[in-house]
Every structure is written in structure tokens, then in C-alpha cells.
């Protein structure tokens, strides 16, 4: 394999798990000498040209394109394979000169192939063409089948050549300085096997390097409701989801358990964060991006009557974002407000003030 040092390092051909999945010859758009040897490894796709060494006679594989990692590869089968083949000139000429060819004993197929008819069939075709044209007008010389025909510049194509390398497969490299190339297979089954082999190897590679498992958290929200933020509480057993239309509360692992907290008259929830040690939930909501802090007890376990009596004032307005943290072993809440007019950023720091154990009032941040 003839390639650069960087490509050789990326291929890692000496690794124990390296294996060749599939290899065969495909063809790029062109004439003789346009065969491309395609090799599908377990992690990359190689497109090479085979050249024989003049002295030793051994085959050398030189890279036709950069090696394509399977994670950065996409495939596409064009909808109209015939439109990508170099036969547009034959189609255009055949549509303009079909009548002349028929009078000369030749027919033009829809694919642009010129076929010579037997003498009897040629005479019948000429007669049919003359009948379709109608009787000649006075003063106009009659046209016979033996009249000379102007030669046409059309491409002749036999039936055996028509089906060769007519099945395109488009390959795109999505990486930096990527490219898109189209290779043609000789048979439909060959193209299908290439597509399935690459797709299967991509799936195996994704499962091998999978770091996270995707699980559904909640059911699909109705159209027009966009999820913006979420947080968990009770050691991950409960989930609070913020959307453009308020808050939703549910149980982890039960996608159909989510219900809207209708007693909180907020929309456009931008950010939420739950602090279980302080037993509070802070969030940025409403059009003015107000910062609110709610006690978890009143949100999760309070009765309907007590919920209606819950009133919380905004700590600040036009807040960009906030974060809970610690300073000198004390929990604090920091909010950031950016002003575009004065090009300044103001950070407000709040510390919690807990209510007495037997008091009915709520704790607050100062």
C-alpha cells in the first residue's frame, strides 16, 4: 500500500483487531483504466488504484482518495442512475433524428441505441413514416425510402455494453476537506452488497464504541411545545422538565407519568436547577427572564389549597443564567446579568436564610 506516513498511522494496519470485510472493483466515470479497487476495513474505507511494479511485477495499491473513516461516511443511491451516465448526447440526437433514421432502415430505442432493421422491416418502417407524414402537397417532390439520409452523430451501444457499470453508489466524506465521489458497480446485487456491508460495519463500530445508552425520558410532547431544560431530584427518581409552556413533573423510567404543574403560572422556562440539600428549585422563566426560587416541599407534596396560596417574588430580572455553588463552606446562588448598552456583566450573589423549624414562613435568599 503506497500512502503517506499520516495516512499509514491513521489506518493502524498492524492492530490485532484489524480485518478486511470486503473488497472488489468498482469503476469511476471514465473509459479504460478507470477501475478502482475498493477495500472495506473494519474501521475505514479505502479507494485505491492497482499498479504493477516495472521491475518486480508485484502489485502496488496507491490511494485514489483519502481513507474515509466509517464514522464520517454517508452513502447515497441516486434516484436516476441513467441521468448520471454519459449518454445525454445520444438521447438528444435520437429525439431530433428519429424519423430520418426510421426511413433509412434504423430505429432508435428510448435508451439511445441505434439498431439496424432487416430489409423487409426497413421498407415497412419507411412506408409507415411516409403514411404518418401525409400526402405531399402540389409542387413538392415526393420522398422515397431510397432517398439519401444525412448522417447523424450518435453513439452506438450494444446490449452487452449497456448494462456494464450502470449502478452508481455515491460516497461522501464528512470530515475536514471532505469530498463526494460516485462509483459504479457492474451488477445491481454488487451495489446492494456494498451498501449493506458498509451499513452493517458502521453499526458494529458504533456499538463497539458506544459510551452512552439512550433511553426515553418522557413521552413526545404535543406539537409546538419545545423542551428547553431539565433536572432530577430525589436521587434521580423524579424529573422536572422545563418547556415553552411551563413545567412538567414525572417519575424517571415512566415516560407517561408526566403532568404539567398548572399552579405555576410561568411560560418560557429557560433554566432550572434543583438543590436538594437546600430543598429548593431555582429557575429562569417568563418573557423578562425572571429568577425564581421555589421550595421543593410545596411543589411536590403540598395540597391543592396550599399550592394556590404559594406566592414567590422574583429575585432579579433579565438574568442570563445562574448557578448554585459554595464559598467558604456556605451554599450560595450566583446569577449573571449582561447588559448590551453598557457592555457590562453584573454578578449577584445570594446566600440562603433558613426559616425557624416551627415557623410557617419560607426560607429566602438575601
mmCIF file of C-alpha atoms in Angstrom:
data_model
loop_
_atom_site.group_PDB
_atom_site.id
_atom_site.type_symbol
_atom_site.label_atom_id
_atom_site.label_comp_id
_atom_site.label_asym_id
_atom_site.label_seq_id
_atom_site.Cartn_x
_atom_site.Cartn_y
_atom_site.Cartn_z
ATOM 1 C CA UNK A 1 0.000 0.000 0.000
ATOM 2 C CA UNK A 2 1.543 3.298 -1.144
ATOM 3 C CA UNK A 3 0.387 6.180 1.065
ATOM 4 C CA UNK A 4 1.697 8.987 3.220
ATOM 5 C CA UNK A 5 3.008 8.496 6.743
ATOM 6 C CA UNK A 6 -0.003 10.221 8.323
ATOM 7 C CA UNK A 7 -2.455 8.013 6.414
ATOM 8 C CA UNK A 8 -0.499 4.916 7.397
ATOM 9 C CA UNK A 9 -0.668 5.933 11.065
ATOM 10 C CA UNK A 10 -4.420 6.512 10.818
ATOM 11 C CA UNK A 11 -5.013 3.122 9.225
ATOM 12 C CA UNK A 12 -3.253 1.199 12.041
ATOM 13 C CA UNK A 13 -2.904 -1.888 9.868
ATOM 14 C CA UNK A 14 -0.819 -3.756 12.456
ATOM 15 C CA UNK A 15 -3.562 -3.772 15.104
ATOM 16 C CA UNK A 16 -4.810 -7.196 16.162
ATOM 17 C CA UNK A 17 -8.481 -6.378 15.551
ATOM 18 C CA UNK A 18 -7.850 -5.101 12.014
ATOM 19 C CA UNK A 19 -9.658 -7.149 9.348
ATOM 20 C CA UNK A 20 -10.733 -6.871 5.725
ATOM 21 C CA UNK A 21 -14.515 -7.044 5.419
ATOM 22 C CA UNK A 22 -14.984 -6.761 1.646
ATOM 23 C CA UNK A 23 -13.052 -5.812 -1.483
ATOM 24 C CA UNK A 24 -13.915 -5.665 -5.168
ATOM 25 C CA UNK A 25 -13.502 -3.486 -8.220
ATOM 26 C CA UNK A 26 -15.808 -0.581 -8.922
ATOM 27 C CA UNK A 27 -15.458 1.956 -11.691
ATOM 28 C CA UNK A 28 -15.312 5.690 -11.738
ATOM 29 C CA UNK A 29 -16.736 7.707 -14.588
ATOM 30 C CA UNK A 30 -14.370 7.238 -17.499
ATOM 31 C CA UNK A 31 -13.075 4.830 -20.087
ATOM 32 C CA UNK A 32 -10.252 2.337 -19.966
ATOM 33 C CA UNK A 33 -8.062 2.220 -16.903
ATOM 34 C CA UNK A 34 -10.764 3.646 -14.624
ATOM 35 C CA UNK A 35 -11.166 0.662 -12.309
ATOM 36 C CA UNK A 36 -10.989 1.448 -8.608
ATOM 37 C CA UNK A 37 -10.154 -1.239 -6.082
ATOM 38 C CA UNK A 38 -12.348 -0.596 -3.037
ATOM 39 C CA UNK A 39 -11.382 -2.160 0.300
ATOM 40 C CA UNK A 40 -13.687 -2.080 3.295
ATOM 41 C CA UNK A 41 -11.787 -2.464 6.557
ATOM 42 C CA UNK A 42 -13.444 -2.766 9.953
ATOM 43 C CA UNK A 43 -12.910 0.966 10.579
ATOM 44 C CA UNK A 44 -12.185 2.644 7.213
ATOM 45 C CA UNK A 45 -12.991 2.577 3.526
ATOM 46 C CA UNK A 46 -10.096 2.653 1.065
ATOM 47 C CA UNK A 47 -10.265 3.512 -2.639
ATOM 48 C CA UNK A 48 -7.098 2.541 -4.490
ATOM 49 C CA UNK A 49 -5.642 2.087 -7.946
ATOM 50 C CA UNK A 50 -3.626 -1.039 -8.679
ATOM 51 C CA UNK A 51 -0.304 -0.516 -10.437
ATOM 52 C CA UNK A 52 2.258 -3.166 -11.290
ATOM 53 C CA UNK A 53 5.894 -2.521 -10.469
ATOM 54 C CA UNK A 54 8.023 -2.335 -13.600
ATOM 55 C CA UNK A 55 10.944 -4.250 -12.078
ATOM 56 C CA UNK A 56 9.462 -6.823 -9.715
ATOM 57 C CA UNK A 57 5.995 -7.097 -11.259
ATOM 58 C CA UNK A 58 4.263 -7.023 -7.872
ATOM 59 C CA UNK A 59 1.014 -5.121 -7.446
ATOM 60 C CA UNK A 60 1.015 -1.838 -5.582
ATOM 61 C CA UNK A 61 -2.071 -0.151 -4.190
ATOM 62 C CA UNK A 62 -1.946 3.636 -4.418
ATOM 63 C CA UNK A 63 -4.669 5.688 -2.770
ATOM 64 C CA UNK A 64 -7.174 7.203 -5.195
ATOM 65 C CA UNK A 65 -8.878 9.201 -2.420
ATOM 66 C CA UNK A 66 -8.132 9.833 1.228
ATOM 67 C CA UNK A 67 -9.103 6.998 3.611
ATOM 68 C CA UNK A 68 -12.654 7.562 4.850
ATOM 69 C CA UNK A 69 -13.437 6.669 8.494
ATOM 70 C CA UNK A 70 -16.737 4.833 8.717
ATOM 71 C CA UNK A 71 -17.991 7.229 11.407
ATOM 72 C CA UNK A 72 -17.635 10.109 8.909
ATOM 73 C CA UNK A 73 -19.079 8.306 5.885
ATOM 74 C CA UNK A 74 -22.519 8.646 4.347
ATOM 75 C CA UNK A 75 -23.898 6.781 1.343
ATOM 76 C CA UNK A 76 -26.498 7.673 -1.251
ATOM 77 C CA UNK A 77 -28.025 5.819 -4.207
ATOM 78 C CA UNK A 78 -29.075 8.370 -6.843
ATOM 79 C CA UNK A 79 -32.738 8.194 -7.825
ATOM 80 C CA UNK A 80 -31.989 8.264 -11.560
ATOM 81 C CA UNK A 81 -28.863 6.263 -12.407
ATOM 82 C CA UNK A 82 -29.312 6.923 -16.159
ATOM 83 C CA UNK A 83 -29.069 10.669 -15.718
ATOM 84 C CA UNK A 84 -25.512 10.301 -14.394
ATOM 85 C CA UNK A 85 -24.273 8.199 -17.315
ATOM 86 C CA UNK A 86 -22.589 9.906 -20.328
ATOM 87 C CA UNK A 87 -25.384 9.236 -22.817
ATOM 88 C CA UNK A 88 -27.164 12.575 -22.907
ATOM 89 C CA UNK A 89 -25.836 13.384 -26.383
ATOM 90 C CA UNK A 90 -27.271 10.152 -27.808
ATOM 91 C CA UNK A 91 -30.665 10.880 -26.274
ATOM 92 C CA UNK A 92 -30.744 14.428 -27.631
ATOM 93 C CA UNK A 93 -29.721 13.386 -31.146
ATOM 94 C CA UNK A 94 -32.088 10.435 -31.174
ATOM 95 C CA UNK A 95 -35.081 12.614 -30.312
ATOM 96 C CA UNK A 96 -34.358 15.025 -33.207
ATOM 97 C CA UNK A 97 -33.437 12.457 -35.855
ATOM 98 C CA UNK A 98 -35.716 9.536 -35.116
ATOM 99 C CA UNK A 99 -37.832 9.988 -38.260
ATOM 100 C CA UNK A 100 -34.792 10.158 -40.557
ATOM 101 C CA UNK A 101 -33.308 7.024 -39.029
ATOM 102 C CA UNK A 102 -36.549 5.120 -39.463
ATOM 103 C CA UNK A 103 -36.625 5.972 -43.189
ATOM 104 C CA UNK A 104 -33.076 4.648 -43.595
ATOM 105 C CA UNK A 105 -33.888 1.272 -42.047
ATOM 106 C CA UNK A 106 -32.779 2.127 -38.499
ATOM 107 C CA UNK A 107 -34.707 2.556 -35.240
ATOM 108 C CA UNK A 108 -33.734 4.438 -32.141
ATOM 109 C CA UNK A 109 -34.562 2.881 -28.771
ATOM 110 C CA UNK A 110 -35.514 5.066 -25.778
ATOM 111 C CA UNK A 111 -32.065 4.397 -24.308
ATOM 112 C CA UNK A 112 -30.323 5.949 -27.332
ATOM 113 C CA UNK A 113 -29.252 2.680 -29.039
ATOM 114 C CA UNK A 114 -29.310 2.519 -32.876
ATOM 115 C CA UNK A 115 -30.481 -0.833 -34.248
ATOM 116 C CA UNK A 116 -30.400 -1.842 -37.957
ATOM 117 C CA UNK A 117 -33.577 -3.487 -39.265
ATOM 118 C CA UNK A 118 -33.793 -6.233 -41.899
ATOM 119 C CA UNK A 119 -34.632 -5.094 -45.476
ATOM 120 C CA UNK A 120 -38.312 -6.056 -45.204
ATOM 121 C CA UNK A 121 -38.659 -4.378 -41.833
ATOM 122 C CA UNK A 122 -36.852 -1.305 -43.156
ATOM 123 C CA UNK A 123 -39.290 -0.989 -46.040
ATOM 124 C CA UNK A 124 -42.244 -1.320 -43.679
ATOM 125 C CA UNK A 125 -40.816 1.318 -41.372
ATOM 126 C CA UNK A 126 -40.273 3.702 -44.289
ATOM 127 C CA UNK A 127 -43.807 3.190 -45.518
ATOM 128 C CA UNK A 128 -45.185 3.824 -42.046
ATOM 129 C CA UNK A 129 -43.187 7.025 -41.792
ATOM 130 C CA UNK A 130 -44.425 8.234 -45.177
ATOM 131 C CA UNK A 131 -48.041 7.458 -44.278
ATOM 132 C CA UNK A 132 -47.726 9.334 -40.973
ATOM 133 C CA UNK A 133 -46.347 12.369 -42.814
ATOM 134 C CA UNK A 134 -49.423 12.569 -45.077
ATOM 135 C CA UNK A 135 -49.707 13.165 -48.846
ATOM 136 C CA UNK A 136 -47.297 15.507 -50.470
ATOM 137 C CA UNK A 137 -48.558 18.943 -51.419
ATOM 138 C CA UNK A 138 -48.577 20.094 -55.071
ATOM 139 C CA UNK A 139 -45.185 21.245 -56.221
ATOM 140 C CA UNK A 140 -43.370 19.329 -53.542
ATOM 141 C CA UNK A 141 -41.186 16.398 -54.647
ATOM 142 C CA UNK A 142 -42.110 13.051 -53.150
ATOM 143 C CA UNK A 143 -39.761 11.414 -50.714
ATOM 144 C CA UNK A 144 -38.977 7.741 -51.134
ATOM 145 C CA UNK A 145 -37.205 5.230 -48.932
ATOM 146 C CA UNK A 146 -34.159 5.286 -51.204
ATOM 147 C CA UNK A 147 -33.539 8.998 -50.696
ATOM 148 C CA UNK A 148 -30.157 9.843 -49.173
ATOM 149 C CA UNK A 149 -30.186 10.373 -45.427
ATOM 150 C CA UNK A 150 -27.942 12.872 -43.649
ATOM 151 C CA UNK A 151 -25.553 11.060 -41.279
ATOM 152 C CA UNK A 152 -26.177 11.652 -37.572
ATOM 153 C CA UNK A 153 -23.599 11.939 -34.793
ATOM 154 C CA UNK A 154 -24.951 9.357 -32.341
ATOM 155 C CA UNK A 155 -23.188 6.893 -30.083
ATOM 156 C CA UNK A 156 -23.673 3.233 -30.922
ATOM 157 C CA UNK A 157 -24.086 0.962 -27.945
ATOM 158 C CA UNK A 158 -24.580 -2.783 -27.887
ATOM 159 C CA UNK A 159 -26.806 -4.632 -25.439
ATOM 160 C CA UNK A 160 -23.806 -6.226 -23.744
ATOM 161 C CA UNK A 161 -22.198 -2.845 -23.017
ATOM 162 C CA UNK A 162 -25.442 -1.192 -21.928
ATOM 163 C CA UNK A 163 -25.633 -2.964 -18.567
ATOM 164 C CA UNK A 164 -21.983 -2.619 -17.539
ATOM 165 C CA UNK A 165 -21.219 -0.395 -14.533
ATOM 166 C CA UNK A 166 -24.637 1.243 -14.608
ATOM 167 C CA UNK A 167 -25.370 1.182 -10.842
ATOM 168 C CA UNK A 168 -23.945 4.223 -9.054
ATOM 169 C CA UNK A 169 -23.148 4.482 -5.360
ATOM 170 C CA UNK A 170 -22.391 7.958 -4.029
ATOM 171 C CA UNK A 171 -19.962 8.163 -1.091
ATOM 172 C CA UNK A 172 -19.445 11.344 0.941
ATOM 173 C CA UNK A 173 -16.657 12.063 3.433
ATOM 174 C CA UNK A 174 -17.980 14.474 6.069
ATOM 175 C CA UNK A 175 -14.622 15.302 7.627
ATOM 176 C CA UNK A 176 -12.411 18.299 7.158
ATOM 177 C CA UNK A 177 -11.543 18.780 3.475
ATOM 178 C CA UNK A 178 -14.112 16.114 2.723
ATOM 179 C CA UNK A 179 -15.276 15.060 -0.705
ATOM 180 C CA UNK A 180 -18.068 13.332 -2.599
ATOM 181 C CA UNK A 181 -17.379 10.678 -5.201
ATOM 182 C CA UNK A 182 -19.563 8.338 -7.236
ATOM 183 C CA UNK A 183 -18.509 4.780 -8.018
ATOM 184 C CA UNK A 184 -20.319 2.445 -10.393
ATOM 185 C CA UNK A 185 -20.966 -1.250 -9.817
ATOM 186 C CA UNK A 186 -21.248 -3.846 -12.569
ATOM 187 C CA UNK A 187 -24.350 -5.519 -11.115
ATOM 188 C CA UNK A 188 -27.276 -4.428 -9.004
ATOM 189 C CA UNK A 189 -26.543 -7.191 -6.498
ATOM 190 C CA UNK A 190 -22.948 -5.980 -6.160
ATOM 191 C CA UNK A 191 -24.073 -2.446 -5.286
ATOM 192 C CA UNK A 192 -26.597 -3.807 -2.783
ATOM 193 C CA UNK A 193 -23.944 -5.924 -1.089
ATOM 194 C CA UNK A 194 -21.611 -2.931 -0.812
ATOM 195 C CA UNK A 195 -24.334 -0.789 0.703
ATOM 196 C CA UNK A 196 -25.321 -3.458 3.228
ATOM 197 C CA UNK A 197 -21.721 -4.277 4.158
ATOM 198 C CA UNK A 198 -20.818 -0.644 4.869
ATOM 199 C CA UNK A 199 -24.041 -0.079 6.806
ATOM 200 C CA UNK A 200 -23.554 -3.213 8.904
ATOM 201 C CA UNK A 201 -19.934 -2.354 9.678
ATOM 202 C CA UNK A 202 -20.932 1.163 10.732
ATOM 203 C CA UNK A 203 -23.498 -0.326 13.118
ATOM 204 C CA UNK A 204 -20.952 -2.717 14.621
ATOM 205 C CA UNK A 205 -18.436 0.088 15.024
ATOM 206 C CA UNK A 206 -20.995 2.296 16.749
ATOM 207 C CA UNK A 207 -21.977 -0.466 19.177
ATOM 208 C CA UNK A 208 -18.322 -1.218 19.914
ATOM 209 C CA UNK A 209 -17.519 2.400 20.851
ATOM 210 C CA UNK A 210 -20.842 3.189 22.487
ATOM 211 C CA UNK A 211 -20.312 5.267 25.653
ATOM 212 C CA UNK A 212 -23.908 6.146 26.469
ATOM 213 C CA UNK A 213 -27.219 4.372 26.212
ATOM 214 C CA UNK A 214 -30.135 6.465 25.015
ATOM 215 C CA UNK A 215 -33.365 5.842 26.899
ATOM 216 C CA UNK A 216 -36.679 7.722 26.536
ATOM 217 C CA UNK A 217 -37.327 10.042 29.471
ATOM 218 C CA UNK A 218 -40.778 11.366 28.647
ATOM 219 C CA UNK A 219 -43.445 10.878 26.051
ATOM 220 C CA UNK A 220 -43.435 13.041 22.998
ATOM 221 C CA UNK A 221 -44.841 16.472 23.778
ATOM 222 C CA UNK A 222 -47.547 17.951 21.558
ATOM 223 C CA UNK A 223 -46.572 19.995 18.552
ATOM 224 C CA UNK A 224 -45.456 23.498 19.442
ATOM 225 C CA UNK A 225 -44.072 22.588 22.884
ATOM 226 C CA UNK A 226 -40.273 22.707 22.921
ATOM 227 C CA UNK A 227 -38.235 21.238 25.777
ATOM 228 C CA UNK A 228 -35.576 23.703 26.946
ATOM 229 C CA UNK A 229 -34.157 22.338 30.223
ATOM 230 C CA UNK A 230 -34.475 19.522 32.758
ATOM 231 C CA UNK A 231 -33.168 18.402 36.154
ATOM 232 C CA UNK A 232 -33.612 15.466 38.558
ATOM 233 C CA UNK A 233 -34.325 15.224 42.282
ATOM 234 C CA UNK A 234 -34.833 12.535 44.938
ATOM 235 C CA UNK A 235 -31.598 10.807 43.885
ATOM 236 C CA UNK A 236 -32.651 10.670 40.275
ATOM 237 C CA UNK A 237 -36.097 9.171 40.820
ATOM 238 C CA UNK A 238 -38.003 12.353 39.915
ATOM 239 C CA UNK A 239 -37.574 14.539 36.832
ATOM 240 C CA UNK A 240 -38.618 18.141 36.242
ATOM 241 C CA UNK A 241 -38.769 19.287 32.612
ATOM 242 C CA UNK A 242 -38.955 22.929 31.554
ATOM 243 C CA UNK A 243 -40.668 23.838 28.283
ATOM 244 C CA UNK A 244 -42.024 26.838 26.449
ATOM 245 C CA UNK A 245 -45.362 26.202 28.154
ATOM 246 C CA UNK A 246 -44.395 25.712 31.787
ATOM 247 C CA UNK A 247 -43.037 22.903 33.969
ATOM 248 C CA UNK A 248 -43.760 19.175 33.786
ATOM 249 C CA UNK A 249 -43.177 16.746 36.649
ATOM 250 C CA UNK A 250 -42.791 12.971 36.364
ATOM 251 C CA UNK A 251 -41.093 9.800 37.522
ATOM 252 C CA UNK A 252 -37.895 8.523 35.917
ATOM 253 C CA UNK A 253 -38.472 5.373 33.885
ATOM 254 C CA UNK A 254 -42.164 6.120 33.294
ATOM 255 C CA UNK A 255 -42.481 8.243 30.143
ATOM 256 C CA UNK A 256 -46.275 8.564 30.526
ATOM 257 C CA UNK A 257 -46.236 9.851 34.124
ATOM 258 C CA UNK A 258 -45.503 13.499 33.346
ATOM 259 C CA UNK A 259 -48.064 16.121 34.264
ATOM 260 C CA UNK A 260 -47.993 19.857 33.885
ATOM 261 C CA UNK A 261 -47.654 21.944 37.070
ATOM 262 C CA UNK A 262 -50.591 24.159 36.263
ATOM 263 C CA UNK A 263 -50.447 26.048 39.580
ATOM 264 C CA UNK A 264 -47.166 27.667 38.463
ATOM 265 C CA UNK A 265 -48.226 30.364 36.049
ATOM 266 C CA UNK A 266 -44.963 30.563 34.144
ATOM 267 C CA UNK A 267 -44.124 30.150 30.498
ATOM 268 C CA UNK A 268 -40.874 30.148 28.558
ATOM 269 C CA UNK A 269 -38.863 28.297 31.164
ATOM 270 C CA UNK A 270 -35.212 28.823 30.206
ATOM 271 C CA UNK A 271 -33.251 27.124 33.013
ATOM 272 C CA UNK A 272 -33.990 25.095 36.136
ATOM 273 C CA UNK A 273 -31.700 23.669 38.818
ATOM 274 C CA UNK A 274 -32.620 21.724 41.936
ATOM 275 C CA UNK A 275 -30.567 21.923 45.132
ATOM 276 C CA UNK A 276 -31.682 19.013 47.317
ATOM 277 C CA UNK A 277 -29.633 19.986 50.364
ATOM 278 C CA UNK A 278 -31.321 23.385 50.450
ATOM 279 C CA UNK A 279 -34.594 21.759 49.321
ATOM 280 C CA UNK A 280 -35.215 24.421 46.673
ATOM 281 C CA UNK A 281 -35.608 24.697 42.928
ATOM 282 C CA UNK A 282 -34.406 27.815 41.092
ATOM 283 C CA UNK A 283 -35.460 28.680 37.593
ATOM 284 C CA UNK A 284 -35.392 31.416 34.966
ATOM 285 C CA UNK A 285 -38.793 31.909 33.365
ATOM 286 C CA UNK A 286 -41.168 34.354 31.690
ATOM 287 C CA UNK A 287 -40.503 36.886 28.975
ATOM 288 C CA UNK A 288 -38.312 39.088 31.217
ATOM 289 C CA UNK A 289 -36.150 36.102 32.280
ATOM 290 C CA UNK A 290 -37.019 36.443 35.967
ATOM 291 C CA UNK A 291 -35.167 34.375 38.562
ATOM 292 C CA UNK A 292 -37.465 32.453 40.949
ATOM 293 C CA UNK A 293 -36.681 30.115 43.851
ATOM 294 C CA UNK A 294 -39.371 27.604 44.943
ATOM 295 C CA UNK A 295 -39.248 25.174 47.893
ATOM 296 C CA UNK A 296 -39.452 21.571 46.788
ATOM 297 C CA UNK A 297 -41.871 20.577 49.575
ATOM 298 C CA UNK A 298 -44.522 22.946 48.307
ATOM 299 C CA UNK A 299 -44.038 21.829 44.720
ATOM 300 C CA UNK A 300 -44.032 18.052 45.187
ATOM 301 C CA UNK A 301 -46.102 17.224 48.283
ATOM 302 C CA UNK A 302 -48.290 20.243 49.044
ATOM 303 C CA UNK A 303 -52.064 20.097 48.743
ATOM 304 C CA UNK A 304 -54.017 21.974 46.120
ATOM 305 C CA UNK A 305 -55.178 24.652 48.565
ATOM 306 C CA UNK A 306 -51.675 25.376 49.818
ATOM 307 C CA UNK A 307 -50.413 25.477 46.269
ATOM 308 C CA UNK A 308 -52.864 28.212 45.391
ATOM 309 C CA UNK A 309 -51.590 30.209 48.342
ATOM 310 C CA UNK A 310 -47.966 29.950 47.243
ATOM 311 C CA UNK A 311 -46.579 33.300 46.138
ATOM 312 C CA UNK A 312 -42.919 33.765 45.255
ATOM 313 C CA UNK A 313 -41.354 37.007 44.110
ATOM 314 C CA UNK A 314 -38.615 37.179 41.554
ATOM 315 C CA UNK A 315 -35.114 37.642 42.931
ATOM 316 C CA UNK A 316 -33.973 39.501 39.830
ATOM 317 C CA UNK A 317 -34.935 40.193 36.225
ATOM 318 C CA UNK A 318 -33.147 39.873 32.898
ATOM 319 C CA UNK A 319 -30.919 37.089 34.216
ATOM 320 C CA UNK A 320 -28.714 35.355 31.643
ATOM 321 C CA UNK A 321 -28.016 32.255 33.754
ATOM 322 C CA UNK A 322 -27.426 31.193 37.354
ATOM 323 C CA UNK A 323 -25.585 28.510 39.286
ATOM 324 C CA UNK A 324 -25.534 27.091 42.805
ATOM 325 C CA UNK A 325 -22.135 26.825 44.470
ATOM 326 C CA UNK A 326 -20.167 27.046 47.689
ATOM 327 C CA UNK A 327 -17.992 29.756 49.163
ATOM 328 C CA UNK A 328 -16.180 29.222 52.477
ATOM 329 C CA UNK A 329 -18.294 26.124 53.206
ATOM 330 C CA UNK A 330 -21.506 28.064 52.677
ATOM 331 C CA UNK A 331 -24.036 27.476 49.907
ATOM 332 C CA UNK A 332 -24.602 30.448 47.626
ATOM 333 C CA UNK A 333 -26.591 31.264 44.497
ATOM 334 C CA UNK A 334 -24.955 33.354 41.761
ATOM 335 C CA UNK A 335 -26.886 34.978 38.924
ATOM 336 C CA UNK A 336 -25.389 36.720 35.910
ATOM 337 C CA UNK A 337 -26.904 39.678 34.139
ATOM 338 C CA UNK A 338 -25.348 41.051 30.967
ATOM 339 C CA UNK A 339 -26.156 44.486 29.614
ATOM 340 C CA UNK A 340 -25.540 45.228 25.957
ATOM 341 C CA UNK A 341 -25.819 49.010 26.268
ATOM 342 C CA UNK A 342 -23.029 49.489 28.804
ATOM 343 C CA UNK A 343 -21.198 46.304 27.812
ATOM 344 C CA UNK A 344 -21.030 45.169 31.422
ATOM 345 C CA UNK A 345 -21.691 41.908 33.229
ATOM 346 C CA UNK A 346 -23.137 42.049 36.746
ATOM 347 C CA UNK A 347 -22.979 39.043 39.056
ATOM 348 C CA UNK A 348 -25.373 38.912 42.013
ATOM 349 C CA UNK A 349 -24.539 36.596 44.917
ATOM 350 C CA UNK A 350 -27.256 35.359 47.280
ATOM 351 C CA UNK A 351 -26.973 33.337 50.449
ATOM 352 C CA UNK A 352 -29.852 31.291 51.894
ATOM 353 C CA UNK A 353 -31.650 32.344 55.073
ATOM 354 C CA UNK A 354 -33.414 29.324 56.573
ATOM 355 C CA UNK A 355 -36.698 29.725 58.410
ATOM 356 C CA UNK A 356 -37.070 28.512 62.029
ATOM 357 C CA UNK A 357 -38.152 24.867 62.375
ATOM 358 C CA UNK A 358 -41.671 25.649 63.691
ATOM 359 C CA UNK A 359 -42.249 28.713 61.538
ATOM 360 C CA UNK A 360 -44.773 28.687 58.692
ATOM 361 C CA UNK A 361 -42.796 31.183 56.652
ATOM 362 C CA UNK A 362 -40.487 30.103 53.868
ATOM 363 C CA UNK A 363 -36.758 30.446 53.753
ATOM 364 C CA UNK A 364 -35.381 33.037 51.390
ATOM 365 C CA UNK A 365 -32.219 34.234 49.696
ATOM 366 C CA UNK A 366 -30.592 37.534 50.616
#
